[in-house]
């Protein structure tokens, strides 16, 4: 007789990076996709990942970058 075991799912780590598309970044920055691509070419946006022709953005890098840009400067 064969005993069947139950599969236990291990929790997935939440440290995997989340990626955004150019459309999602444009919505986040309240601009157009064309402007986002121009910022990528000028290297003004952090967390850019290129996969072939596709351009993705690391969500954590963008959120940190936006936090730095919105924090008041010290005098």
GROMACS .gro file of C-alpha atoms in nm:
model
   75
    1UNK     CA    1   0.000   0.000   0.000
    2UNK     CA    2   0.133   0.339  -0.094
    3UNK     CA    3   0.107   0.628   0.146
    4UNK     CA    4   0.032   0.964  -0.006
    5UNK     CA    5   0.168   1.263   0.173
    6UNK     CA    6   0.017   1.605   0.184
    7UNK     CA    7   0.194   1.885   0.011
    8UNK     CA    8   0.274   2.173   0.234
    9UNK     CA    9   0.327   2.503   0.070
   10UNK     CA   10   0.615   2.702   0.198
   11UNK     CA   11   0.554   3.073   0.230
   12UNK     CA   12   0.710   3.272  -0.049
   13UNK     CA   13   0.960   3.533   0.056
   14UNK     CA   14   0.829   3.886   0.034
   15UNK     CA   15   1.174   4.017  -0.052
   16UNK     CA   16   1.129   3.962  -0.424
   17UNK     CA   17   1.126   4.294  -0.607
   18UNK     CA   18   0.808   4.422  -0.764
   19UNK     CA   19   0.839   4.566  -1.111
   20UNK     CA   20   0.627   4.834  -1.276
   21UNK     CA   21   0.561   4.895  -1.643
   22UNK     CA   22   0.620   5.226  -1.816
   23UNK     CA   23   0.245   5.293  -1.810
   24UNK     CA   24   0.231   5.237  -1.434
   25UNK     CA   25   0.530   5.465  -1.380
   26UNK     CA   26   0.370   5.732  -1.598
   27UNK     CA   27   0.055   5.713  -1.385
   28UNK     CA   28   0.262   5.729  -1.066
   29UNK     CA   29   0.455   6.034  -1.188
   30UNK     CA   30   0.146   6.187  -1.349
   31UNK     CA   31   0.311   6.215  -1.687
   32UNK     CA   32   0.313   6.035  -2.021
   33UNK     CA   33   0.489   5.714  -2.124
   34UNK     CA   34   0.688   5.917  -2.375
   35UNK     CA   35   0.817   6.141  -2.094
   36UNK     CA   36   0.907   5.834  -1.887
   37UNK     CA   37   1.112   5.690  -2.175
   38UNK     CA   38   1.285   6.026  -2.220
   39UNK     CA   39   1.374   6.025  -1.848
   40UNK     CA   40   1.511   5.671  -1.888
   41UNK     CA   41   1.734   5.780  -2.176
   42UNK     CA   42   1.862   6.075  -1.967
   43UNK     CA   43   1.913   5.837  -1.671
   44UNK     CA   44   1.688   6.044  -1.447
   45UNK     CA   45   1.485   5.750  -1.312
   46UNK     CA   46   1.639   5.486  -1.082
   47UNK     CA   47   1.564   5.115  -1.084
   48UNK     CA   48   1.546   5.068  -1.460
   49UNK     CA   49   1.569   4.705  -1.575
   50UNK     CA   50   1.590   4.619  -1.944
   51UNK     CA   51   1.472   4.278  -2.063
   52UNK     CA   52   1.531   4.274  -2.434
   53UNK     CA   53   1.321   4.557  -2.571
   54UNK     CA   54   1.110   4.573  -2.257
   55UNK     CA   55   1.181   4.833  -1.989
   56UNK     CA   56   1.065   4.767  -1.633
   57UNK     CA   57   1.111   4.966  -1.315
   58UNK     CA   58   1.185   4.844  -0.963
   59UNK     CA   59   0.900   4.969  -0.747
   60UNK     CA   60   1.110   5.003  -0.429
   61UNK     CA   61   1.374   5.215  -0.605
   62UNK     CA   62   1.106   5.448  -0.745
   63UNK     CA   63   0.928   5.485  -0.411
   64UNK     CA   64   1.257   5.563  -0.235
   65UNK     CA   65   1.350   5.811  -0.509
   66UNK     CA   66   1.014   5.987  -0.484
   67UNK     CA   67   1.052   6.002  -0.105
   68UNK     CA   68   1.390   6.171  -0.140
   69UNK     CA   69   1.257   6.420  -0.393
   70UNK     CA   70   0.962   6.518  -0.175
   71UNK     CA   71   1.149   6.552   0.155
   72UNK     CA   72   1.237   6.910   0.249
   73UNK     CA   73   1.601   7.004   0.219
   74UNK     CA   74   1.796   7.101   0.529
   75UNK     CA   75   1.935   7.451   0.554
   0.00000   0.00000   0.00000
